[in-house]
mmCIF file of the C-alpha atoms, coordinates in Angstrom:
data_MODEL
# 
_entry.id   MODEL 
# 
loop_
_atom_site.group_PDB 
_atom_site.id 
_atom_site.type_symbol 
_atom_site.label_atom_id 
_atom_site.label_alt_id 
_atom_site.label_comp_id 
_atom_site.label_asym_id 
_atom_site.label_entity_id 
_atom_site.label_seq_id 
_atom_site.pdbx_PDB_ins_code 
_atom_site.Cartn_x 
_atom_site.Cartn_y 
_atom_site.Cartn_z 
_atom_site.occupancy 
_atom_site.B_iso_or_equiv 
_atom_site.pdbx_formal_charge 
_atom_site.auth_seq_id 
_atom_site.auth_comp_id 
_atom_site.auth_asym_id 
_atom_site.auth_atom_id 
_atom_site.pdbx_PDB_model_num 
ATOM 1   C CA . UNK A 1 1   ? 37.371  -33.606 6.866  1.00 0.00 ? 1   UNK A CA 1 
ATOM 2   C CA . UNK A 1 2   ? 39.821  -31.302 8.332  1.00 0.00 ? 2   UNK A CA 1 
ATOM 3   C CA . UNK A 1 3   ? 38.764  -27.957 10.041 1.00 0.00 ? 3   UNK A CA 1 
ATOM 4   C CA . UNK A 1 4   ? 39.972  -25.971 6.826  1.00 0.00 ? 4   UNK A CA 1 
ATOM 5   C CA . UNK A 1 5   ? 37.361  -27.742 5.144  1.00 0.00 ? 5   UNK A CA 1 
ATOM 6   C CA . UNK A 1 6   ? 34.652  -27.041 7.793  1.00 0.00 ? 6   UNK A CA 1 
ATOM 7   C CA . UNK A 1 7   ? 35.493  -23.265 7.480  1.00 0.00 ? 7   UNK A CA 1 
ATOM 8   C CA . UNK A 1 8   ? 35.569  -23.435 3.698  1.00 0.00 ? 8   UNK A CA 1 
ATOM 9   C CA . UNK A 1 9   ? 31.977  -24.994 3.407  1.00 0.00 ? 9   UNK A CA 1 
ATOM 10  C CA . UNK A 1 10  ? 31.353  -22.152 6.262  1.00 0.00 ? 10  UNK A CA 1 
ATOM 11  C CA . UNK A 1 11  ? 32.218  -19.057 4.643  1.00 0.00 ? 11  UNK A CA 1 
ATOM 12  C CA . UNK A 1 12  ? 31.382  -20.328 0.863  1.00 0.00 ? 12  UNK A CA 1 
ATOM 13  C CA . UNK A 1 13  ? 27.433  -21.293 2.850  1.00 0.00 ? 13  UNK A CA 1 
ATOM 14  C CA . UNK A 1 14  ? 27.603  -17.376 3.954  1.00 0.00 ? 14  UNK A CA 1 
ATOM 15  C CA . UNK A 1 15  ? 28.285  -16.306 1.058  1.00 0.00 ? 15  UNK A CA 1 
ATOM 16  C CA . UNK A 1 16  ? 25.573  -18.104 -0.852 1.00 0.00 ? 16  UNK A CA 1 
ATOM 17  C CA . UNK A 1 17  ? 23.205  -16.538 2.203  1.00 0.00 ? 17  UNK A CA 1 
ATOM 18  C CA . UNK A 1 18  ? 24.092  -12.808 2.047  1.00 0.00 ? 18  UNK A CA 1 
ATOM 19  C CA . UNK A 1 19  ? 24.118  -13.263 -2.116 1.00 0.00 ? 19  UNK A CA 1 
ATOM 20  C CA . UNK A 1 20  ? 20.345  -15.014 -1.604 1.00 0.00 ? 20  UNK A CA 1 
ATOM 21  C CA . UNK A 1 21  ? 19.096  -12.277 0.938  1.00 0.00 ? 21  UNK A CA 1 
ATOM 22  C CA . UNK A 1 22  ? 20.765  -9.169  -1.351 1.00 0.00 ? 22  UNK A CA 1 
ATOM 23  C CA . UNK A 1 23  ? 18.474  -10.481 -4.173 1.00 0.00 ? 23  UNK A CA 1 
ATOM 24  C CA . UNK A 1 24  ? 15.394  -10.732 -1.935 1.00 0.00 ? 24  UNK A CA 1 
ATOM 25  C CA . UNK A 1 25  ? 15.971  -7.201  -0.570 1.00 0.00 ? 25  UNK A CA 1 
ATOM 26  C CA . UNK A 1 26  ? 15.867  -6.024  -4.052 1.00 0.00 ? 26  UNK A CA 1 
ATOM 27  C CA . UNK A 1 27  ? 13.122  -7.823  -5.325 1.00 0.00 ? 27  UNK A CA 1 
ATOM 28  C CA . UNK A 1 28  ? 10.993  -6.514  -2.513 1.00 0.00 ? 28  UNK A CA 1 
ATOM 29  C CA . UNK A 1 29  ? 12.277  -2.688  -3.248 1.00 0.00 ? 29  UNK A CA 1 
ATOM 30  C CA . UNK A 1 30  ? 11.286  -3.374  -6.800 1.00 0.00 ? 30  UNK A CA 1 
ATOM 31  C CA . UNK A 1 31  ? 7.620   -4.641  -6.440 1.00 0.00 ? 31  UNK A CA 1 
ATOM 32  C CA . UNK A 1 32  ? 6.957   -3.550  -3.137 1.00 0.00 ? 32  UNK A CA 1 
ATOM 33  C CA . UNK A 1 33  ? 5.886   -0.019  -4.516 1.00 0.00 ? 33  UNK A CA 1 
ATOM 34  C CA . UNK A 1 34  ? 4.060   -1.779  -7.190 1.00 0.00 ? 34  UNK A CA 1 
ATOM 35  C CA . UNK A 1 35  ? 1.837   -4.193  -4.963 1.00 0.00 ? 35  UNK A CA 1 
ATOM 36  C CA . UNK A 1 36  ? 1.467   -0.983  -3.173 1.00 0.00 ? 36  UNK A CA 1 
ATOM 37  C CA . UNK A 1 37  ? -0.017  1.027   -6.485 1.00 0.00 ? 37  UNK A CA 1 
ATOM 38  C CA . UNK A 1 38  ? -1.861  -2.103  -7.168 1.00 0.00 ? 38  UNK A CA 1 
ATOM 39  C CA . UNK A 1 39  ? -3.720  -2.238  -3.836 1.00 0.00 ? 39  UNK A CA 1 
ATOM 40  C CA . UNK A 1 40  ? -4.624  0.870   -3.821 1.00 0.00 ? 40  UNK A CA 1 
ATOM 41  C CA . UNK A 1 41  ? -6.254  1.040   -7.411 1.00 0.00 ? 41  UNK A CA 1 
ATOM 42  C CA . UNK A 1 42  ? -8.022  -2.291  -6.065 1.00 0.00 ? 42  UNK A CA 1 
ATOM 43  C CA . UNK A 1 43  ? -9.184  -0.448  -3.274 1.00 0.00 ? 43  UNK A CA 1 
ATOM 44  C CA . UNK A 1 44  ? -10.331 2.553   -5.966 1.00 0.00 ? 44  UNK A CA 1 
ATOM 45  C CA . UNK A 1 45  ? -12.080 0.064   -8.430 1.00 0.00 ? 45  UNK A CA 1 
ATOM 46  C CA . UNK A 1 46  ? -14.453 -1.369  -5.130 1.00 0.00 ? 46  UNK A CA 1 
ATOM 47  C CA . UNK A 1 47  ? -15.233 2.201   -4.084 1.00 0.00 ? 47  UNK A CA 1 
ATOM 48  C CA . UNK A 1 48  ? -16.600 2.819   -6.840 1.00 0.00 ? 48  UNK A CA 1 
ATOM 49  C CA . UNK A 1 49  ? -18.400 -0.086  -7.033 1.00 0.00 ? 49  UNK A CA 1 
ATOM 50  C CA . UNK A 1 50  ? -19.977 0.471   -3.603 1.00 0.00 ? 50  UNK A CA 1 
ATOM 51  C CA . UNK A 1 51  ? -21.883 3.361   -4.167 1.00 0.00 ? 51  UNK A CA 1 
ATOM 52  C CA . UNK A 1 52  ? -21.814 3.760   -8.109 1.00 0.00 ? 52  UNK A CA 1 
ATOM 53  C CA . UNK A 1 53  ? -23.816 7.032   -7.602 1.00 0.00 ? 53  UNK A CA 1 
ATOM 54  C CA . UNK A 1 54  ? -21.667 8.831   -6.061 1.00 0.00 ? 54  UNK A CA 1 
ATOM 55  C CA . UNK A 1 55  ? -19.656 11.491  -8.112 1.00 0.00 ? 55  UNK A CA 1 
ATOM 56  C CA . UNK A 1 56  ? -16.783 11.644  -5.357 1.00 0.00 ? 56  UNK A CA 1 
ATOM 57  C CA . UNK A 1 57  ? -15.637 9.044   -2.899 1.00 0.00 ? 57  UNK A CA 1 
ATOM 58  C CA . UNK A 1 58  ? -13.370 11.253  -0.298 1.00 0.00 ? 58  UNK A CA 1 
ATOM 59  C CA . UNK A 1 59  ? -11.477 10.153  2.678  1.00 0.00 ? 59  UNK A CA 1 
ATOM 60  C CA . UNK A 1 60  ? -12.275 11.025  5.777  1.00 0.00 ? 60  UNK A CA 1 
ATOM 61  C CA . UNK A 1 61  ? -10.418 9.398   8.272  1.00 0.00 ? 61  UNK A CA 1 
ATOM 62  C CA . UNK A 1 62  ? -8.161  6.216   9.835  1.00 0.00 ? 62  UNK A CA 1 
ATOM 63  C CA . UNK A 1 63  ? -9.203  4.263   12.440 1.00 0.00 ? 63  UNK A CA 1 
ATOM 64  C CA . UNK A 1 64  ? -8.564  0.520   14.089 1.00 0.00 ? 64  UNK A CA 1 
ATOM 65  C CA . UNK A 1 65  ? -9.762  -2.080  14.576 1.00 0.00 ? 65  UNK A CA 1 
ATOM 66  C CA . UNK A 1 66  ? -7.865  -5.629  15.817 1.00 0.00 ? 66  UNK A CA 1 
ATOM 67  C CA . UNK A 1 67  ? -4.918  -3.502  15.864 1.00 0.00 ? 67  UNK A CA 1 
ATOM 68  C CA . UNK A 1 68  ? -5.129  -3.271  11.619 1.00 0.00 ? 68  UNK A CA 1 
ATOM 69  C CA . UNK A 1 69  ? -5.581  0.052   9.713  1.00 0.00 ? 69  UNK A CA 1 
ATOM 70  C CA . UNK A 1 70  ? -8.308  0.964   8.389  1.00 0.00 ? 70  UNK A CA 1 
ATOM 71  C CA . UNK A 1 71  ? -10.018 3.948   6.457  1.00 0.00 ? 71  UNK A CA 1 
ATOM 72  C CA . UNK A 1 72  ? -13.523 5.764   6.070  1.00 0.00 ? 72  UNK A CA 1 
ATOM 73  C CA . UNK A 1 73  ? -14.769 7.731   3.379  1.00 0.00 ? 73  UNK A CA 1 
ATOM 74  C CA . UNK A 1 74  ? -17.696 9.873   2.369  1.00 0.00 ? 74  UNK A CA 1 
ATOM 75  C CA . UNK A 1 75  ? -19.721 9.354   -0.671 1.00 0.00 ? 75  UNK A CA 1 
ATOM 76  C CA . UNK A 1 76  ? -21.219 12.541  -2.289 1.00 0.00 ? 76  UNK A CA 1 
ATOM 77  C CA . UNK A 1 77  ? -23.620 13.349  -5.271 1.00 0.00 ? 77  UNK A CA 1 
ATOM 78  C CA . UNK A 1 78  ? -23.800 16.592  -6.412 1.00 0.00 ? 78  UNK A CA 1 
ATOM 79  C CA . UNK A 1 79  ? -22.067 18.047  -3.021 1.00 0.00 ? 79  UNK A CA 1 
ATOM 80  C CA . UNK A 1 80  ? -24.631 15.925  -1.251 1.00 0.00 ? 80  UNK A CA 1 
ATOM 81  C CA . UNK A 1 81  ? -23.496 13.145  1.322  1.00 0.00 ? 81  UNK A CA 1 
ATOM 82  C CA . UNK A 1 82  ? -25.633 9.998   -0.508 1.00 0.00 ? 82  UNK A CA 1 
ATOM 83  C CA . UNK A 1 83  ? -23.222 7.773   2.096  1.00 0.00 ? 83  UNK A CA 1 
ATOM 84  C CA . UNK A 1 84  ? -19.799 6.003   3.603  1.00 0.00 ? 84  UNK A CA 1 
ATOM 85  C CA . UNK A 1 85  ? -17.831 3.663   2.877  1.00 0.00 ? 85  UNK A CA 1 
ATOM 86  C CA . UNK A 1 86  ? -15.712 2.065   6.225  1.00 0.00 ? 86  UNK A CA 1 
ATOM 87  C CA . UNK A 1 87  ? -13.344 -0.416  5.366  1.00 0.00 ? 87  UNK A CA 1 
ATOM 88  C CA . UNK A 1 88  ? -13.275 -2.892  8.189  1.00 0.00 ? 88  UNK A CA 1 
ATOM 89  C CA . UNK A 1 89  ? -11.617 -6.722  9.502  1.00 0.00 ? 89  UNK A CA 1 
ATOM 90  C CA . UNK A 1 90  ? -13.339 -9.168  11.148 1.00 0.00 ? 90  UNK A CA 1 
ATOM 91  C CA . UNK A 1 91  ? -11.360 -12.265 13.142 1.00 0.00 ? 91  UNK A CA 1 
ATOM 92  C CA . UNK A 1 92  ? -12.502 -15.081 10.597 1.00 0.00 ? 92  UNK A CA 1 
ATOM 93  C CA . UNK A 1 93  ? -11.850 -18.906 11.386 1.00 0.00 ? 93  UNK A CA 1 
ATOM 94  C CA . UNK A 1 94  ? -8.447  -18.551 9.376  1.00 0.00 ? 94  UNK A CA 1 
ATOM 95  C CA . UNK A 1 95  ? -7.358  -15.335 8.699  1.00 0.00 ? 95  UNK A CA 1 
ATOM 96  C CA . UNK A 1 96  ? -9.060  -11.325 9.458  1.00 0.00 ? 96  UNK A CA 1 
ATOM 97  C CA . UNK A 1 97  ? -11.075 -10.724 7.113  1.00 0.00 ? 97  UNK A CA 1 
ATOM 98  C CA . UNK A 1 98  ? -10.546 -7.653  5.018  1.00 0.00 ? 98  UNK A CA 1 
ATOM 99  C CA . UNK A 1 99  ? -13.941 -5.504  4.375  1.00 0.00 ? 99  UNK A CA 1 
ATOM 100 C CA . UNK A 1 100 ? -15.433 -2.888  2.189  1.00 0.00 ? 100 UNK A CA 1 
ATOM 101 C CA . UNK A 1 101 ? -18.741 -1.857  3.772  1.00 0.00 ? 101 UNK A CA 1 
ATOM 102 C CA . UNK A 1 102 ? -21.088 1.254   2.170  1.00 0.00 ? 102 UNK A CA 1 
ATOM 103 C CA . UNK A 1 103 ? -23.999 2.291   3.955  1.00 0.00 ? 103 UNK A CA 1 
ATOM 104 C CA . UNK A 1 104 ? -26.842 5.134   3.734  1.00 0.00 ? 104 UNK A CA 1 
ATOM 105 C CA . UNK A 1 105 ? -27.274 8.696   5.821  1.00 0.00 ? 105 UNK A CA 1 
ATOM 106 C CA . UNK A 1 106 ? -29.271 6.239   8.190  1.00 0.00 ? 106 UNK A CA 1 
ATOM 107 C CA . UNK A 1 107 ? -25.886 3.890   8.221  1.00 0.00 ? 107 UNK A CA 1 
ATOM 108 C CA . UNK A 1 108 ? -28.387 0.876   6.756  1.00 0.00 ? 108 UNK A CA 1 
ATOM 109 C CA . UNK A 1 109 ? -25.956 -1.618  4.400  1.00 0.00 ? 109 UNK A CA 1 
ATOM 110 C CA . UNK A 1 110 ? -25.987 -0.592  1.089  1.00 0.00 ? 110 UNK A CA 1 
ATOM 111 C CA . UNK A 1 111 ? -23.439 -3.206  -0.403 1.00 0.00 ? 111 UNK A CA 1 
ATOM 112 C CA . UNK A 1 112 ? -20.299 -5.033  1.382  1.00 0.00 ? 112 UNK A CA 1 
ATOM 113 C CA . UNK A 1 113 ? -17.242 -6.218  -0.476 1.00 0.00 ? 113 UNK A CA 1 
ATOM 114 C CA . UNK A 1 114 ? -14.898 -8.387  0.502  1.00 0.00 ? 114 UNK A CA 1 
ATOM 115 C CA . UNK A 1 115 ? -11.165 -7.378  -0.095 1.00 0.00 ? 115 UNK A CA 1 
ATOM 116 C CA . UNK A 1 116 ? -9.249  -10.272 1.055  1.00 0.00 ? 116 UNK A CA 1 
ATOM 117 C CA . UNK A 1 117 ? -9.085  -13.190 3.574  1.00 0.00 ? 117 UNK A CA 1 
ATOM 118 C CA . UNK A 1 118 ? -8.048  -16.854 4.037  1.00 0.00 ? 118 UNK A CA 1 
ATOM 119 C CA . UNK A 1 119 ? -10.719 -18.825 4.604  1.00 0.00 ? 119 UNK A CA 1 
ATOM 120 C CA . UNK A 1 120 ? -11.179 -22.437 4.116  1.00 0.00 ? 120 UNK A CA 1 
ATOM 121 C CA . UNK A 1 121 ? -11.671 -22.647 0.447  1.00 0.00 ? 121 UNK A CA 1 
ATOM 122 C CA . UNK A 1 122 ? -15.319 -24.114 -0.080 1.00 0.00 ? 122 UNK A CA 1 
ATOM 123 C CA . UNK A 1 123 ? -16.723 -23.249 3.223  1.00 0.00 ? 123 UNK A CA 1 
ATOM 124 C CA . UNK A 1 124 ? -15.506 -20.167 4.495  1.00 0.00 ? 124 UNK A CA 1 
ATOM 125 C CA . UNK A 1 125 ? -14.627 -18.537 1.509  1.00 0.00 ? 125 UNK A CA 1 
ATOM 126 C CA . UNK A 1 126 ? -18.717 -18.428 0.675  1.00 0.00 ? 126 UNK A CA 1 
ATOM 127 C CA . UNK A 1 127 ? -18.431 -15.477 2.391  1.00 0.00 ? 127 UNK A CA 1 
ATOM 128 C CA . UNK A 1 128 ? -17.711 -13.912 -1.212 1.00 0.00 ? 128 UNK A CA 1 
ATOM 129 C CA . UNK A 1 129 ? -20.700 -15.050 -2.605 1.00 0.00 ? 129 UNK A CA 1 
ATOM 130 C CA . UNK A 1 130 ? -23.618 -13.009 -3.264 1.00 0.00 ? 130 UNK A CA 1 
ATOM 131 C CA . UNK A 1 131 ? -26.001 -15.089 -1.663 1.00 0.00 ? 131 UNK A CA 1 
ATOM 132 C CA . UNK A 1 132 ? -24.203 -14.209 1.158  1.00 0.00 ? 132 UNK A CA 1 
ATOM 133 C CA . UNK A 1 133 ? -23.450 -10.431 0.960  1.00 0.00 ? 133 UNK A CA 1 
ATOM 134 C CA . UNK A 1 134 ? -26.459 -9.546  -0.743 1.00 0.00 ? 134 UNK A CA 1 
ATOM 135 C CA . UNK A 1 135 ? -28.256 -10.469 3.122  1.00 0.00 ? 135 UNK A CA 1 
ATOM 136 C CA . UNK A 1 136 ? -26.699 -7.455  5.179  1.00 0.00 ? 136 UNK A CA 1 
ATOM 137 C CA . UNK A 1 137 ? -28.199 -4.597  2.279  1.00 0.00 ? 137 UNK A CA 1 
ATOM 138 C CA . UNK A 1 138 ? -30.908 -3.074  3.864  1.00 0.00 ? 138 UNK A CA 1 
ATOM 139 C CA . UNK A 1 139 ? -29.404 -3.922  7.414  1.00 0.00 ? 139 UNK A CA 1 
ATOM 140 C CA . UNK A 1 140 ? -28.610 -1.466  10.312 1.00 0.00 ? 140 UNK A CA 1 
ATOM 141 C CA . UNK A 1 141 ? -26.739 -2.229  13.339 1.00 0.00 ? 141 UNK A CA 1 
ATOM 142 C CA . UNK A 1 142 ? -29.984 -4.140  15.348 1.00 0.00 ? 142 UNK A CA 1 
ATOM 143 C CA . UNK A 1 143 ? -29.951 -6.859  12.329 1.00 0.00 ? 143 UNK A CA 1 
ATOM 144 C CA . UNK A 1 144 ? -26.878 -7.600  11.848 1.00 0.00 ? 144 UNK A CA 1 
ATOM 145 C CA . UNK A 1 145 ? -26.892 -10.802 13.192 1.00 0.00 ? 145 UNK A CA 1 
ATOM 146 C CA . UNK A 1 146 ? -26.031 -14.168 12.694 1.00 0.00 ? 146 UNK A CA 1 
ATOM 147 C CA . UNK A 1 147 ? -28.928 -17.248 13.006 1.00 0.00 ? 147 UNK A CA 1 
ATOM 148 C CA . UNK A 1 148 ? -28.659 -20.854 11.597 1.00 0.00 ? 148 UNK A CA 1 
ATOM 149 C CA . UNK A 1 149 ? -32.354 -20.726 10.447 1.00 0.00 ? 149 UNK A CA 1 
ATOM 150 C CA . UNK A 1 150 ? -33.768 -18.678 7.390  1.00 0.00 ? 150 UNK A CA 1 
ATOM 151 C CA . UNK A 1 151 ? -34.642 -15.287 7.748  1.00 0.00 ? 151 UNK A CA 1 
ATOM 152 C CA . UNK A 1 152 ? -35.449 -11.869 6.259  1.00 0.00 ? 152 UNK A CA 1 
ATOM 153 C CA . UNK A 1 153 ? -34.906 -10.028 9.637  1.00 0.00 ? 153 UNK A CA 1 
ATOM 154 C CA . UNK A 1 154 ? -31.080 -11.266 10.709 1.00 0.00 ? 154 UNK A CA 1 
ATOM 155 C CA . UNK A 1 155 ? -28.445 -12.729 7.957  1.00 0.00 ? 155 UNK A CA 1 
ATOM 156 C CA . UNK A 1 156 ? -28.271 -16.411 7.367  1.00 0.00 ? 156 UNK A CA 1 
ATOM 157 C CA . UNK A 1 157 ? -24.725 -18.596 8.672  1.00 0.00 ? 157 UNK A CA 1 
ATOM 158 C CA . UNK A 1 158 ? -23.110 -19.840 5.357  1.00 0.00 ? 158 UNK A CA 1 
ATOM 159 C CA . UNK A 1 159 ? -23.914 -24.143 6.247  1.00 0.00 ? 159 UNK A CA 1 
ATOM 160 C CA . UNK A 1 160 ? -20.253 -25.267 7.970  1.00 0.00 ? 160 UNK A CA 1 
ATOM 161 C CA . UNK A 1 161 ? -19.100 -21.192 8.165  1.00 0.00 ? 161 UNK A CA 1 
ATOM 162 C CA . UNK A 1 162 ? -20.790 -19.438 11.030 1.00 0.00 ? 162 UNK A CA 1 
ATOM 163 C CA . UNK A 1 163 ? -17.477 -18.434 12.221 1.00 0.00 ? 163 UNK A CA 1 
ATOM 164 C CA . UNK A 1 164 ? -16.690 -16.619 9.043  1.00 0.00 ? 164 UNK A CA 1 
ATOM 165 C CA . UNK A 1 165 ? -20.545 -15.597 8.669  1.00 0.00 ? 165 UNK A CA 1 
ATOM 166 C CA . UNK A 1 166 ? -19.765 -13.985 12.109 1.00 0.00 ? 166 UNK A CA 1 
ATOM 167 C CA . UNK A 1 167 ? -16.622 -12.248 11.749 1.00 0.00 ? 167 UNK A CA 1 
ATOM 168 C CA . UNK A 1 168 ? -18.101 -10.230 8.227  1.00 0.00 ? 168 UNK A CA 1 
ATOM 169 C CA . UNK A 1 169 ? -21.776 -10.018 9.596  1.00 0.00 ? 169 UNK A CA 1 
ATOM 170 C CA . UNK A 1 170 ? -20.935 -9.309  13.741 1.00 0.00 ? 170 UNK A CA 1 
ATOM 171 C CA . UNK A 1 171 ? -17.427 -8.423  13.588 1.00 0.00 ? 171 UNK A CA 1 
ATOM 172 C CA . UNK A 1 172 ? -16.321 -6.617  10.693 1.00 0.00 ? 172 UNK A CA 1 
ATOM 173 C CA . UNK A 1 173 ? -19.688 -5.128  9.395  1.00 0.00 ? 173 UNK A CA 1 
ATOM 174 C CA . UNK A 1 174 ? -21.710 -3.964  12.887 1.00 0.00 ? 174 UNK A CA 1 
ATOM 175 C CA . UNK A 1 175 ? -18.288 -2.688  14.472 1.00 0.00 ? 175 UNK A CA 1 
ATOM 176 C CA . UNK A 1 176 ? -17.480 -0.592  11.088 1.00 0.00 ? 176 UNK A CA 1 
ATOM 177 C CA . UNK A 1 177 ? -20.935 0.946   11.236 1.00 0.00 ? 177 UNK A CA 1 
ATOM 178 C CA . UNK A 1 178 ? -21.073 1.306   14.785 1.00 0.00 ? 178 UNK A CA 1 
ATOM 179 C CA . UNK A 1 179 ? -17.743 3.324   14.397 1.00 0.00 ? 179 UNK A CA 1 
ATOM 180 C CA . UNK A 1 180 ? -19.364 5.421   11.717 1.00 0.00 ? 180 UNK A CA 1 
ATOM 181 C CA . UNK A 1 181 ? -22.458 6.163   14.125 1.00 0.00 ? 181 UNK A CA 1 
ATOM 182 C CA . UNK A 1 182 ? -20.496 7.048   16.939 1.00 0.00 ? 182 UNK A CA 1 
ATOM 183 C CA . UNK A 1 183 ? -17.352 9.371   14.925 1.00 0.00 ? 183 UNK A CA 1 
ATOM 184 C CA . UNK A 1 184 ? -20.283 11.267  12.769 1.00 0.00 ? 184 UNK A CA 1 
ATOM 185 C CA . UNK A 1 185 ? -23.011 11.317  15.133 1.00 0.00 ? 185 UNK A CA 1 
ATOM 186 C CA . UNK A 1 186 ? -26.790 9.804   13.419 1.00 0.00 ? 186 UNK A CA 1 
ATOM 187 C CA . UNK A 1 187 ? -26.898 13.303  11.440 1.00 0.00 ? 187 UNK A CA 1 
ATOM 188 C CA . UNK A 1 188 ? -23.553 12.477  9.619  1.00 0.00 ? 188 UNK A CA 1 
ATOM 189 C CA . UNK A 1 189 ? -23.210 15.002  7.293  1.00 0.00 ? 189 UNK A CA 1 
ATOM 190 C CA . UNK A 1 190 ? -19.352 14.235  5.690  1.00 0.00 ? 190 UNK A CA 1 
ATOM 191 C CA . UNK A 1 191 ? -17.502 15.457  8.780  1.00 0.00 ? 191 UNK A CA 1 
ATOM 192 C CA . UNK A 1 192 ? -16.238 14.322  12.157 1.00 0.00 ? 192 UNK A CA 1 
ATOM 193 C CA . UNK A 1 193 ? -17.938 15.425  15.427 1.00 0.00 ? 193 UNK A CA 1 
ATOM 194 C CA . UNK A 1 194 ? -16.230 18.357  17.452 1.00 0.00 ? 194 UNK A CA 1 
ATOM 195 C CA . UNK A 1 195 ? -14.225 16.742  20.327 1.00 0.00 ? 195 UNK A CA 1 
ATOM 196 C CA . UNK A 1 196 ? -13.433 18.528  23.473 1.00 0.00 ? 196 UNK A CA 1 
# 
């Protein structure tokens, strides 16, 4: 192989590179805006689903938490706040796990959803099950906490998950609500809390 052949099978490997990256580059700028539409209708759909009740959803606000982006919303019924909504992450075993959480004036659970994760599929991802979720309604701050044993007070570990238990129940759930407490003071009422 002489060196015209090396820079041949050089340039004509370039080539095939830049061709191969121009056709990512527009795939992404094609379906980036639409997995952007879609998320957001996703995000819509579980609103809703949260607090059924509730004749608007609005936003109130961004916030962080683990350095990811986040939202809050209030939930109102006939111009009455019935609730929020604080989508939160908690640092699962695999991945951060994506949450929906709505909660009464008193900031007690009403219903969590899970949004996305990736979690060990058939232990942590039980964390989607009802059995699961449907523990933290009815829970404020003080009970949101993991145990290994049965209970009615604190919220069950999924058998072979308590690190993804943790992360929704510990992480994601009582940090989103403790947010919520501390940004609209225990009144609440739809708005944030005058800040010097």
């Amino acid at each position: 192989m002489t060196g015209k052949d090396i820079i041949k099978i050089t340039l004509n490997l370039v080539v095939i590179y830049l061709i191969g990256g121009l056709i990512l580059a527009v795939v992404y700028a094609k379906t980036s805006p639409i997995m952007f539409k879609k998320a957001a209708l996703e995000k819509e759909v579980a609103l809703k689903k949260l607090i059924p009740d509730a004749d608007a959803i609005e936003k109130l606000g961004d916030w962080y938490i683990h350095d990811k982006h986040s939202e809050y919303f209030v939930a109102r019924k006939n111009n009455a706040v019935i609730g929020y909504v604080i989508q939160s992450f908690g640092k699962g075993y695999s991945s951060y796990i994506d949450t929906l959480i709505a909660v009464d004036t008193d900031f007690k659970v009403i219903k969590i959803s899970i949004l996305g994760h990736a979690e060990t599929p058939g232990l942590g991802d039980e964390i989607e099950a009802d059995t699961f979720k449907n523990q933290l309604a009815g829970k404020d701050a003080e009970h949101l906490k993991i145990v290994q044993t049965e209970t009615v007070d604190y919220v069950q570990a999924i058998s072979g998950a308590t690190i993804s238990s943790r992360a929704v129940t510990e992480d994601a759930v009582k940090n989103g609500i403790a947010f919520l407490i501390k940004t609209l003071g225990e009144g609440g009422h739809g708005r944030k809390k005058d800040t010097e």
